[in-house]
Amino acid sequence: EEPLPPAVPSCPLPGKICDVSRGERPGSCCGMAMAGFRTAKYQLPEWHRRNAGVYNQAYAASEESGRDRAESKHLSKHAAGCAQRAQQHSKSTLCQRLQDVHFWRVELQKEVMELDAETNLLAAQKLRLERALDATEVPYGVVTDNLQCRDRRQPPDLAIDEVERQLLKEAELIRNIRDLLKRTIIQATNQIRSNRIQKEVCELDWSDKVQTYHIDDKCVSYNNDSTNIQAHPSSVKFEENASTPKTWAQFSHDNIYNAEQEKLASVQLRSLINNIIHDASEDLRMQRAAANEAFDNHCRELDDCKFKLEQHLAKILEDIGEEEANIVALKQAIRDQETHLKVAQTRLYDRSFRPNVELCKDEAQFRLVSEVEELTVFLEALKRKLMESEQCLKNLEETRMQLEKEIAVKANSIFIDRHKCMTFRIRYPVDLEVASYK
């Protein structure tokens, strides 16, 4: 605080020189002839009193002027000191505000960069999902083609076997995987949108902080010697929509918190995508191995069955040849028996023409009759056997045809399973997880 100016000591006013009043003037020696001159003049005491009054008035004015100068000087120094201190305090407050703005600006910038990096990582994971989804088209086409090819099997091989069950299970698994990948892609798309929206919010807040920092930094640089300062009387007011320091800090805090939450959700989604792709790839690989094993086992069973059928066919063909030879032998035996019968019947016939008593039932006659009966019995037995042999040959031919048909069916099934299905399954992707990076 500035020291007070020294006080000016007061002096007593000079005493009266003459106490004679204007009405007590002594008589003039000039008489009535000087009356006009006497009325316009003051007496000497009056002149002294007037001068004393002027002196007193000038002295009082001087004394008041001294006090006013002292007070003005003191007020000017005090006002200058207060203004300097107020300006310095305002500058310190602005500097502290700059630090606060800089802190939140750095935090927001860091959050924007981290959120942008996380969004890029999530976009890469989404691309992996899309590639994995595209990669499932090949195995699904393979499984569908396998099922369609196996529908062209001929009865009785057109059966719901283990291969059929594994292929249906594989097709259902691929459909479930595709549905899961599609839902996850939609979830990743929504999360990327949320990340970008929150990033824009943080960027707007960061941009406002940058602009505010420049404004406050410019305000800190102002001083009394600045050339770009002006009077703005209307600026001394608070805006109706102005925030408080608490709401101002809470706004940025909420933006950063929301960004952290979106970033955490994005990280968890990326981990989930990794697990989904890995599990889907593993499930698909295991099911593919199970289907291939079922194909291998079924093809071995078909080969074994076809081999046994071919063995039976060879035996049937051998039996057919032997049966045909047997029928030829039977026919020859029947012809021989018929010849023997003709001989015996001819003998009986000729002996029936014996004359008179010569027509005797002798031993020869009985023997010829017995021979005819025996030959007839054997001939009938041979004919029955010939019919049985011909029926047996017919059965063998039917069996041969059935075996050849079964062998053709097995060959067709082997061709479909081994050369159509298993050959086409070579195009099956080895690893869905690896395919998601390509």
Coordinates of C-alpha atoms in Angstrom, one line a residue, residues 73-382:
K73 CA -1.4 10.2 -6.3
H74 CA -2.2 7.7 -3.5
L75 CA -5.4 6.5 -5.4
S76 CA -3.4 6.2 -8.7
K77 CA -0.7 4.2 -7.0
H78 CA -3.2 2.0 -5.2
A79 CA -5.3 1.5 -8.4
A80 CA -2.2 0.7 -10.4
G81 CA -1.0 -1.8 -7.8
C82 CA -4.5 -3.4 -7.6
A83 CA -4.7 -3.5 -11.4
Q84 CA -1.3 -5.0 -11.7
R85 CA -2.1 -7.6 -9.0
A86 CA -5.5 -8.4 -10.6
Q87 CA -3.9 -8.7 -14.0
Q88 CA -1.2 -11.0 -12.6
H89 CA -3.8 -13.1 -10.8
S90 CA -5.9 -13.3 -13.9
K91 CA -2.9 -14.4 -15.9
S92 CA -2.1 -17.0 -13.3
T93 CA -5.7 -18.2 -13.4
L94 CA -5.5 -18.4 -17.2
C95 CA -2.2 -20.3 -17.0
Q96 CA -3.8 -22.8 -14.7
R97 CA -6.8 -23.0 -17.0
L98 CA -4.4 -23.6 -19.9
Q99 CA -2.9 -26.5 -18.0
D100 CA -6.4 -28.0 -17.4
V101 CA -7.3 -27.6 -21.0
H102 CA -4.0 -29.0 -22.1
F103 CA -4.5 -32.1 -19.8
W104 CA -7.9 -32.9 -21.2
R105 CA -6.8 -32.1 -24.7
V106 CA -3.9 -34.6 -24.4
E107 CA -6.2 -37.2 -22.8
L108 CA -8.8 -36.8 -25.6
Q109 CA -6.1 -36.9 -28.3
K110 CA -4.8 -40.1 -26.7
E111 CA -8.3 -41.6 -26.6
V112 CA -9.0 -40.6 -30.2
M113 CA -5.8 -42.3 -31.4
E114 CA -6.4 -45.4 -29.3
L115 CA -10.0 -45.6 -30.4
D116 CA -8.9 -45.2 -34.0
A117 CA -6.3 -47.9 -33.7
E118 CA -8.8 -50.2 -32.0
T119 CA -11.3 -49.5 -34.8
N120 CA -8.7 -50.5 -37.4
L121 CA -8.0 -53.7 -35.5
L122 CA -11.7 -54.5 -35.3
A123 CA -12.1 -53.7 -39.0
A124 CA -9.3 -56.2 -39.7
Q125 CA -11.1 -58.8 -37.6
K126 CA -14.3 -58.1 -39.5
L127 CA -12.4 -58.6 -42.8
R128 CA -11.3 -62.0 -41.4
L129 CA -14.9 -62.9 -40.6
E130 CA -15.9 -62.0 -44.2
R131 CA -13.1 -64.0 -45.6
A132 CA -14.0 -67.0 -43.4
L133 CA -17.6 -66.7 -44.5
D134 CA -16.5 -66.7 -48.1
A135 CA -14.2 -69.7 -47.3
T136 CA -17.2 -71.7 -46.0
E137 CA -18.9 -71.6 -49.5
V138 CA -16.5 -74.2 -50.8
P139 CA -17.0 -76.8 -48.1
Y140 CA -20.8 -76.2 -48.2
G141 CA -20.7 -76.7 -52.0
V142 CA -18.6 -79.8 -51.6
V143 CA -21.0 -81.3 -49.0
T144 CA -24.1 -80.4 -51.1
D145 CA -22.5 -82.0 -54.2
N146 CA -21.6 -85.1 -52.2
L147 CA -25.2 -85.5 -51.0
Q148 CA -26.5 -84.9 -54.5
C149 CA -24.0 -87.4 -56.0
R150 CA -24.9 -90.1 -53.4
D151 CA -28.6 -89.6 -54.3
R152 CA -27.7 -91.1 -57.6
R153 CA -26.8 -94.4 -56.0
Q154 CA -28.9 -97.4 -57.0
P155 CA -31.0 -99.5 -54.6
P156 CA -30.2 -101.2 -52.3
D157 CA -27.1 -99.0 -51.8
L158 CA -29.4 -96.0 -51.7
A159 CA -29.4 -96.1 -47.9
I160 CA -29.0 -93.7 -45.0
D161 CA -25.6 -95.0 -43.9
E162 CA -22.9 -93.5 -41.7
V163 CA -21.5 -91.4 -44.5
E164 CA -25.0 -90.0 -45.1
R165 CA -25.3 -89.1 -41.4
Q166 CA -21.9 -87.5 -41.3
L167 CA -22.5 -85.5 -44.5
L168 CA -25.9 -84.2 -43.1
K169 CA -24.2 -83.4 -39.8
E170 CA -21.4 -81.6 -41.7
A171 CA -23.9 -79.6 -43.8
E172 CA -25.8 -78.6 -40.7
L173 CA -22.6 -77.5 -39.0
I174 CA -21.5 -75.4 -41.9
R175 CA -24.9 -73.7 -42.0
N176 CA -24.7 -72.9 -38.3
I177 CA -21.1 -71.6 -38.8
R178 CA -22.3 -69.4 -41.6
D179 CA -25.2 -68.0 -39.6
L180 CA -22.8 -67.4 -36.6
L181 CA -20.3 -65.6 -38.9
K182 CA -23.0 -63.4 -40.4
R183 CA -24.4 -62.4 -37.0
T184 CA -20.8 -61.7 -35.8
I185 CA -20.2 -59.5 -38.9
I186 CA -23.3 -57.5 -38.2
Q187 CA -22.2 -57.1 -34.5
A188 CA -18.7 -56.0 -35.6
T189 CA -20.2 -53.5 -38.1
N190 CA -22.4 -52.0 -35.3
Q191 CA -19.4 -51.8 -33.0
I192 CA -17.2 -50.1 -35.6
R193 CA -20.0 -47.6 -36.1
S194 CA -20.2 -47.0 -32.4
N195 CA -16.4 -46.6 -32.2
R196 CA -16.5 -44.1 -35.0
I197 CA -19.4 -42.1 -33.5
Q198 CA -17.6 -42.0 -30.1
K199 CA -14.4 -41.0 -31.9
E200 CA -16.2 -38.1 -33.6
V201 CA -17.5 -37.0 -30.2
C202 CA -14.1 -37.1 -28.7
E203 CA -12.6 -35.3 -31.8
L204 CA -15.2 -32.5 -31.5
D205 CA -14.4 -32.1 -27.8
W206 CA -10.7 -32.2 -28.7
S207 CA -11.2 -29.6 -31.4
D208 CA -13.0 -27.4 -28.9
K209 CA -10.2 -27.8 -26.4
V210 CA -7.6 -26.9 -29.1
Q211 CA -9.5 -23.8 -30.0
T212 CA -10.0 -22.9 -26.4
Y213 CA -6.3 -23.4 -25.7
H214 CA -5.3 -21.0 -28.5
I215 CA -7.8 -18.4 -27.2
D216 CA -6.6 -18.7 -23.6
D217 CA -3.0 -18.7 -24.7
K218 CA -3.6 -15.5 -26.7
C219 CA -5.3 -14.0 -23.6
V220 CA -2.3 -14.9 -21.5
S221 CA 0.0 -13.1 -23.9
Y222 CA -2.0 -9.8 -23.6
N223 CA -0.4 -7.0 -21.6
N224 CA -0.7 -3.2 -21.3
D225 CA 1.8 -2.8 -24.2
S226 CA -0.2 -5.0 -26.6
T227 CA -1.4 -3.2 -29.7
N228 CA -4.4 -5.4 -30.4
I229 CA -6.3 -4.7 -27.1
Q230 CA -9.6 -2.8 -27.3
A231 CA -12.4 -1.8 -25.0
H232 CA -15.4 -4.3 -25.0
P233 CA -17.8 -3.0 -22.2
S234 CA -20.5 -5.6 -23.2
S235 CA -18.1 -8.5 -22.6
V236 CA -18.5 -8.3 -18.9
K237 CA -21.3 -10.8 -18.6
F238 CA -21.9 -14.6 -18.3
E239 CA -23.5 -16.4 -21.2
E240 CA -26.7 -18.2 -20.3
N241 CA -25.5 -21.5 -21.8
A242 CA -22.1 -21.3 -20.2
S243 CA -20.9 -24.4 -18.4
T244 CA -19.4 -24.6 -14.9
P245 CA -16.0 -26.0 -14.2
K246 CA -17.6 -29.1 -12.8
T247 CA -19.8 -29.7 -15.8
W248 CA -17.0 -28.8 -18.1
A249 CA -14.7 -31.4 -16.6
Q250 CA -17.5 -33.9 -16.3
F251 CA -18.3 -33.6 -20.0
S252 CA -14.8 -34.5 -21.1
H253 CA -14.6 -37.2 -18.4
D254 CA -17.9 -38.7 -19.7
N255 CA -16.6 -38.6 -23.3
I256 CA -13.4 -40.4 -22.3
Y257 CA -15.3 -42.9 -20.2
N258 CA -17.7 -43.7 -23.0
A259 CA -14.7 -44.1 -25.4
E260 CA -13.1 -46.5 -22.9
Q261 CA -16.3 -48.5 -22.7
E262 CA -16.5 -48.7 -26.5
K263 CA -12.9 -49.6 -26.7
L264 CA -13.3 -52.3 -24.1
A265 CA -16.4 -53.7 -26.0
S266 CA -14.3 -53.7 -29.2
V267 CA -11.4 -55.6 -27.5
Q268 CA -13.8 -58.2 -26.2
L269 CA -15.5 -58.5 -29.6
R270 CA -12.1 -59.0 -31.2
S271 CA -11.3 -61.7 -28.7
L272 CA -14.7 -63.3 -29.4
I273 CA -14.1 -63.2 -33.1
N274 CA -10.7 -65.0 -32.7
N275 CA -12.4 -67.6 -30.6
I276 CA -15.3 -68.0 -33.1
I277 CA -13.0 -68.4 -36.1
H278 CA -10.7 -70.8 -34.2
D279 CA -13.6 -72.9 -32.8
A280 CA -15.4 -72.9 -36.2
S281 CA -12.2 -74.0 -37.9
E282 CA -11.6 -76.7 -35.4
D283 CA -15.2 -78.0 -35.5
L284 CA -15.1 -78.0 -39.3
R285 CA -11.8 -79.8 -39.4
M286 CA -13.0 -82.5 -37.0
Q287 CA -16.2 -83.0 -38.9
R288 CA -14.4 -83.1 -42.2
A289 CA -12.1 -85.8 -40.7
A290 CA -15.1 -87.8 -39.4
A291 CA -16.8 -87.6 -42.8
N292 CA -13.6 -88.7 -44.6
E293 CA -13.2 -91.6 -42.2
A294 CA -16.8 -92.6 -42.8
F295 CA -16.1 -92.4 -46.6
D296 CA -13.0 -94.6 -46.2
N297 CA -14.7 -97.2 -44.1
H298 CA -17.7 -97.3 -46.4
C299 CA -15.5 -97.6 -49.5
R300 CA -13.6 -100.5 -47.8
E301 CA -16.9 -102.1 -47.0
L302 CA -18.0 -101.7 -50.6
D303 CA -14.7 -103.1 -51.9
D304 CA -15.0 -106.1 -49.6
C305 CA -18.7 -106.6 -50.5
K306 CA -17.9 -106.3 -54.2
F307 CA -15.0 -108.7 -53.9
K308 CA -17.2 -111.3 -52.2
L309 CA -19.9 -110.8 -54.8
E310 CA -17.3 -111.4 -57.5
Q311 CA -16.2 -114.6 -55.8
H312 CA -19.8 -115.8 -55.6
L313 CA -20.3 -114.8 -59.2
A314 CA -17.3 -116.8 -60.2
K315 CA -18.6 -119.8 -58.2
I316 CA -22.1 -119.3 -59.8
L317 CA -20.6 -119.2 -63.3
E318 CA -18.7 -122.4 -62.5
D319 CA -21.9 -124.0 -61.2
I320 CA -23.8 -122.8 -64.3
G321 CA -21.2 -124.4 -66.5
E322 CA -21.4 -127.7 -64.6
E323 CA -25.2 -127.5 -64.5
E324 CA -25.3 -127.0 -68.2
A325 CA -23.1 -130.0 -68.7
N326 CA -25.3 -131.9 -66.3
I327 CA -28.4 -131.0 -68.3
V328 CA -26.6 -132.1 -71.5
A329 CA -25.7 -135.4 -69.8
L330 CA -29.3 -135.8 -68.5
K331 CA -30.7 -135.2 -72.0
Q332 CA -28.2 -137.7 -73.4
A333 CA -29.2 -140.2 -70.7
I334 CA -32.9 -139.7 -71.5
R335 CA -32.2 -140.3 -75.1
D336 CA -30.2 -143.4 -74.2
Q337 CA -33.1 -144.6 -72.0
E338 CA -35.6 -143.9 -74.7
T339 CA -33.5 -145.9 -77.1
H340 CA -33.4 -148.8 -74.6
L341 CA -37.1 -148.4 -74.1
K342 CA -37.7 -148.4 -77.8
V343 CA -35.7 -151.6 -78.1
A344 CA -37.6 -153.3 -75.3
Q345 CA -41.0 -152.1 -76.6
T346 CA -40.1 -153.2 -80.2
R347 CA -39.2 -156.6 -78.9
L348 CA -42.5 -156.8 -77.0
Y349 CA -44.3 -155.6 -80.0
D350 CA -42.7 -158.1 -82.4
R351 CA -43.2 -160.9 -79.9
S352 CA -46.9 -160.1 -79.8
F353 CA -47.1 -161.4 -83.3
R354 CA -46.1 -164.9 -82.3
P355 CA -48.6 -167.4 -83.6
N356 CA -51.0 -169.6 -81.6
V357 CA -49.5 -171.3 -78.6
E358 CA -46.2 -169.6 -79.2
L359 CA -47.7 -166.5 -77.7
C360 CA -46.5 -167.7 -74.3
K361 CA -45.9 -165.7 -71.1
D362 CA -42.4 -167.0 -70.9
E363 CA -39.5 -165.7 -68.9
A364 CA -38.3 -163.5 -71.7
Q365 CA -41.8 -161.9 -71.9
F366 CA -41.7 -161.2 -68.2
R367 CA -38.2 -159.9 -68.5
L368 CA -39.1 -157.6 -71.4
V369 CA -42.1 -156.3 -69.5
S370 CA -40.0 -155.7 -66.4
E371 CA -37.4 -154.0 -68.5
V372 CA -40.0 -151.7 -70.0
E373 CA -41.3 -150.8 -66.6
E374 CA -37.9 -150.2 -65.2
L375 CA -36.9 -148.1 -68.2
T376 CA -40.1 -146.2 -68.0
V377 CA -39.5 -145.5 -64.3
F378 CA -35.9 -144.4 -64.9
L379 CA -37.0 -142.3 -67.9
E380 CA -39.6 -140.5 -65.8
A381 CA -37.0 -140.0 -63.1
L382 CA -34.5 -138.6 -65.6

